[in-house]
CSV table of N, CA and C in Angstrom, one decimal:
chain,number,residue,atom,x,y,z
A,1,MET,N,-97.8,-86.9,-163.9
A,1,MET,CA,-97.6,-88.2,-163.3
A,1,MET,C,-97.1,-88.0,-161.9
A,2,SER,N,-97.7,-88.8,-161.0
A,2,SER,CA,-97.4,-88.8,-159.6
A,2,SER,C,-96.5,-89.9,-159.2
A,3,SER,N,-95.7,-89.8,-158.2
A,3,SER,CA,-94.8,-90.8,-157.7
A,3,SER,C,-95.2,-91.3,-156.4
A,4,GLY,N,-95.3,-92.6,-156.3
A,4,GLY,CA,-95.7,-93.3,-155.0
A,4,GLY,C,-94.7,-94.3,-154.6
A,5,LEU,N,-94.5,-94.5,-153.3
A,5,LEU,CA,-93.6,-95.5,-152.7
A,5,LEU,C,-94.5,-96.5,-152.1
A,6,VAL,N,-94.4,-97.8,-152.5
A,6,VAL,CA,-95.3,-98.8,-151.9
A,6,VAL,C,-94.3,-99.7,-151.1
A,7,THR,N,-94.5,-99.7,-149.8
A,7,THR,CA,-93.8,-100.6,-148.9
A,7,THR,C,-94.4,-102.0,-149.1
A,8,GLY,N,-93.5,-103.0,-149.2
A,8,GLY,CA,-94.0,-104.4,-149.5
A,8,GLY,C,-94.6,-104.5,-150.8
A,9,GLY,N,-94.2,-103.7,-151.8
A,9,GLY,CA,-94.9,-103.7,-153.1
A,9,GLY,C,-94.8,-104.9,-153.9
A,10,MET,N,-94.0,-105.9,-153.5
A,10,MET,CA,-93.9,-107.2,-154.2
A,10,MET,C,-94.7,-108.3,-153.5
A,11,GLY,N,-95.3,-108.0,-152.4
A,11,GLY,CA,-96.1,-109.0,-151.7
A,11,GLY,C,-97.5,-109.1,-152.3
A,12,LEU,N,-98.4,-109.9,-151.7
A,12,LEU,CA,-99.7,-110.1,-152.3
A,12,LEU,C,-100.5,-108.8,-152.4
A,13,ILE,N,-100.7,-108.1,-151.3
A,13,ILE,CA,-101.5,-106.9,-151.4
A,13,ILE,C,-100.7,-105.8,-152.0
A,14,GLY,N,-99.4,-105.7,-151.7
A,14,GLY,CA,-98.6,-104.6,-152.3
A,14,GLY,C,-98.5,-104.7,-153.8
A,15,SER,N,-98.4,-105.9,-154.3
A,15,SER,CA,-98.3,-106.0,-155.8
A,15,SER,C,-99.6,-105.6,-156.5
A,16,TRP,N,-100.8,-105.8,-155.8
A,16,TRP,CA,-102.1,-105.3,-156.4
A,16,TRP,C,-102.1,-103.8,-156.4
A,17,VAL,N,-101.6,-103.2,-155.3
A,17,VAL,CA,-101.6,-101.7,-155.2
A,17,VAL,C,-100.6,-101.2,-156.3
A,18,THR,N,-99.5,-101.8,-156.4
A,18,THR,CA,-98.5,-101.4,-157.4
A,18,THR,C,-99.1,-101.4,-158.8
A,19,ARG,N,-99.8,-102.5,-159.1
A,19,ARG,CA,-100.4,-102.6,-160.4
A,19,ARG,C,-101.4,-101.5,-160.7
A,20,LYS,N,-102.3,-101.2,-159.7
A,20,LYS,CA,-103.3,-100.2,-159.8
A,20,LYS,C,-102.6,-98.8,-160.1
A,21,LEU,N,-101.6,-98.5,-159.3
A,21,LEU,CA,-100.9,-97.3,-159.5
A,21,LEU,C,-100.3,-97.1,-160.9
A,22,ILE,N,-99.7,-98.2,-161.4
A,22,ILE,CA,-99.1,-98.2,-162.7
A,22,ILE,C,-100.2,-98.0,-163.8
A,23,GLU,N,-101.3,-98.7,-163.6
A,23,GLU,CA,-102.5,-98.6,-164.5
A,23,GLU,C,-103.0,-97.2,-164.6
A,24,GLN,N,-102.9,-96.5,-163.5
A,24,GLN,CA,-103.3,-95.1,-163.4
A,24,GLN,C,-102.3,-94.1,-164.0
A,25,GLY,N,-101.2,-94.6,-164.4
A,25,GLY,CA,-100.1,-93.8,-165.0
A,25,GLY,C,-99.1,-93.2,-164.0
A,26,ASN,N,-99.1,-93.7,-162.8
A,26,ASN,CA,-98.2,-93.2,-161.8
A,26,ASN,C,-96.8,-93.9,-161.9
A,27,SER,N,-95.8,-93.2,-161.4
A,27,SER,CA,-94.5,-93.9,-161.3
A,27,SER,C,-94.5,-94.5,-159.9
A,28,VAL,N,-93.9,-95.7,-159.8
A,28,VAL,CA,-93.9,-96.4,-158.5
A,28,VAL,C,-92.5,-96.9,-158.1
A,29,VAL,N,-92.2,-96.6,-156.8
A,29,VAL,CA,-91.0,-97.1,-156.2
A,29,VAL,C,-91.5,-98.2,-155.2
A,30,VAL,N,-91.0,-99.4,-155.4
A,30,VAL,CA,-91.3,-100.5,-154.5
A,30,VAL,C,-90.2,-100.6,-153.5
A,31,TYR,N,-90.5,-100.5,-152.2
A,31,TYR,CA,-89.6,-100.6,-151.1
A,31,TYR,C,-89.8,-101.9,-150.4
A,32,GLN,N,-88.8,-102.8,-150.5
A,32,GLN,CA,-89.0,-104.2,-150.1
A,32,GLN,C,-87.8,-104.7,-149.5
A,33,ARG,N,-87.9,-105.7,-148.6
A,33,ARG,CA,-86.7,-106.3,-147.9
A,33,ARG,C,-85.9,-107.1,-148.9
A,34,HIS,N,-86.5,-107.8,-149.8
A,34,HIS,CA,-85.9,-108.6,-150.8
A,34,HIS,C,-86.6,-108.7,-152.1
A,35,MET,N,-85.9,-108.8,-153.2
A,35,MET,CA,-86.6,-108.8,-154.5
A,35,MET,C,-87.2,-110.2,-154.8
A,36,ASN,N,-88.5,-110.2,-155.0
A,36,ASN,CA,-89.2,-111.4,-155.5
A,36,ASN,C,-90.3,-110.9,-156.4
A,37,HIS,N,-89.9,-110.8,-157.6
A,37,HIS,CA,-90.9,-110.1,-158.6
A,37,HIS,C,-91.8,-111.1,-159.2
A,38,THR,N,-92.1,-112.2,-158.6
A,38,THR,CA,-93.0,-113.2,-159.1
A,38,THR,C,-94.4,-112.6,-159.5
A,39,LEU,N,-94.9,-111.8,-158.6
A,39,LEU,CA,-96.3,-111.3,-158.8
A,39,LEU,C,-96.2,-110.0,-159.7
A,40,LEU,N,-95.1,-109.5,-160.0
A,40,LEU,CA,-94.9,-108.3,-160.9
A,40,LEU,C,-94.1,-108.6,-162.1
A,41,LYS,N,-93.9,-109.9,-162.4
A,41,LYS,CA,-92.9,-110.2,-163.5
A,41,LYS,C,-93.3,-109.5,-164.8
A,42,ASP,N,-94.5,-109.3,-165.1
A,42,ASP,CA,-94.9,-108.7,-166.4
A,42,ASP,C,-94.8,-107.2,-166.4
A,43,ILE,N,-94.6,-106.5,-165.2
A,43,ILE,CA,-94.5,-105.1,-165.2
A,43,ILE,C,-93.3,-104.6,-164.4
A,44,ILE,N,-92.4,-105.6,-164.1
A,44,ILE,CA,-91.2,-105.2,-163.3
A,44,ILE,C,-90.3,-104.1,-163.9
A,45,ASP,N,-90.4,-104.0,-165.2
A,45,ASP,CA,-89.6,-103.0,-165.9
A,45,ASP,C,-90.2,-101.6,-165.8
A,46,ARG,N,-91.4,-101.5,-165.2
A,46,ARG,CA,-92.1,-100.2,-165.1
A,46,ARG,C,-92.0,-99.7,-163.6
A,47,VAL,N,-91.3,-100.4,-162.7
A,47,VAL,CA,-91.2,-100.0,-161.4
A,47,VAL,C,-89.7,-99.8,-161.0
A,48,GLU,N,-89.5,-99.0,-160.0
A,48,GLU,CA,-88.2,-98.8,-159.4
A,48,GLU,C,-88.2,-99.7,-158.2
A,49,TYR,N,-87.1,-100.4,-157.9
A,49,TYR,CA,-87.0,-101.3,-156.7
A,49,TYR,C,-85.9,-100.7,-155.8
A,50,VAL,N,-86.2,-100.6,-154.5
A,50,VAL,CA,-85.3,-100.2,-153.5
A,50,VAL,C,-85.3,-101.3,-152.4
A,51,GLU,N,-84.2,-101.9,-152.1
A,51,GLU,CA,-84.1,-102.9,-151.1
A,51,GLU,C,-84.0,-102.1,-149.7
A,52,GLY,N,-84.8,-102.4,-148.8
A,52,GLY,CA,-84.8,-101.8,-147.5
A,52,GLY,C,-85.8,-102.3,-146.6
A,53,ASN,N,-85.6,-102.0,-145.3
A,53,ASN,CA,-86.5,-102.4,-144.2
A,53,ASN,C,-87.3,-101.1,-143.8
A,54,ILE,N,-88.6,-101.3,-143.6
A,54,ILE,CA,-89.4,-100.1,-143.1
A,54,ILE,C,-89.0,-99.6,-141.8
A,55,LEU,N,-88.2,-100.3,-141.0
A,55,LEU,CA,-87.8,-99.8,-139.7
A,55,LEU,C,-86.5,-98.9,-139.9
A,56,ASP,N,-86.0,-98.8,-141.1
A,56,ASP,CA,-84.8,-98.0,-141.3
A,56,ASP,C,-85.3,-96.6,-141.9
A,57,LEU,N,-85.7,-95.8,-140.9
A,57,LEU,CA,-86.2,-94.5,-141.3
A,57,LEU,C,-85.3,-93.6,-142.1
A,58,PRO,N,-84.0,-93.5,-141.8
A,58,PRO,CA,-83.1,-92.7,-142.7
A,58,PRO,C,-83.1,-93.2,-144.1
A,59,ARG,N,-83.1,-94.5,-144.3
A,59,ARG,CA,-83.2,-95.0,-145.7
A,59,ARG,C,-84.5,-94.7,-146.4
A,60,ILE,N,-85.6,-94.8,-145.7
A,60,ILE,CA,-86.9,-94.4,-146.3
A,60,ILE,C,-86.9,-92.9,-146.7
A,61,ILE,N,-86.4,-92.1,-145.8
A,61,ILE,CA,-86.4,-90.7,-146.1
A,61,ILE,C,-85.5,-90.4,-147.3
A,62,HIS,N,-84.3,-91.0,-147.3
A,62,HIS,CA,-83.4,-90.9,-148.5
A,62,HIS,C,-84.1,-91.3,-149.8
A,63,THR,N,-84.8,-92.4,-149.7
A,63,THR,CA,-85.5,-92.9,-150.9
A,63,THR,C,-86.6,-92.0,-151.4
A,64,ILE,N,-87.4,-91.5,-150.4
A,64,ILE,CA,-88.4,-90.5,-150.8
A,64,ILE,C,-87.8,-89.3,-151.4
A,65,SER,N,-86.7,-88.8,-150.9
A,65,SER,CA,-86.0,-87.6,-151.5
A,65,SER,C,-85.5,-87.9,-152.9
A,66,GLN,N,-84.8,-89.1,-153.0
A,66,GLN,CA,-84.1,-89.4,-154.2
A,66,GLN,C,-85.1,-89.6,-155.4
A,67,TYR,N,-86.3,-90.1,-155.1
A,67,TYR,CA,-87.2,-90.4,-156.2
A,67,TYR,C,-88.4,-89.4,-156.3
A,68,GLY,N,-88.3,-88.4,-155.4
A,68,GLY,CA,-89.4,-87.4,-155.5
A,68,GLY,C,-90.8,-87.9,-155.1
A,69,VAL,N,-90.8,-88.8,-154.2
A,69,VAL,CA,-92.0,-89.5,-153.8
A,69,VAL,C,-93.0,-88.5,-153.2
A,70,GLU,N,-94.3,-88.6,-153.7
A,70,GLU,CA,-95.3,-87.7,-153.2
A,70,GLU,C,-96.2,-88.4,-152.2
A,71,ARG,N,-96.3,-89.7,-152.2
A,71,ARG,CA,-97.1,-90.4,-151.2
A,71,ARG,C,-96.5,-91.8,-150.9
A,72,VAL,N,-96.7,-92.2,-149.7
A,72,VAL,CA,-96.2,-93.5,-149.2
A,72,VAL,C,-97.4,-94.4,-148.9
A,73,ILE,N,-97.4,-95.6,-149.5
A,73,ILE,CA,-98.5,-96.5,-149.3
A,73,ILE,C,-98.0,-97.8,-148.7
């Protein structure tokens, strides 16, 4: 199983990417400024959520390290 970090993973495009990764058996970390799981409500229990801004590089690096992320989308 591979781990991916999806920035904006709860938005329109990001939620589609998150779903595809989950369907393929990947673990997914959603990195988002605020939690709005409307588009992911049926699979929200299968993703990790980290609140953060993509401009906060130290937080992104920490999240990648913490969850063993192999790719960032």
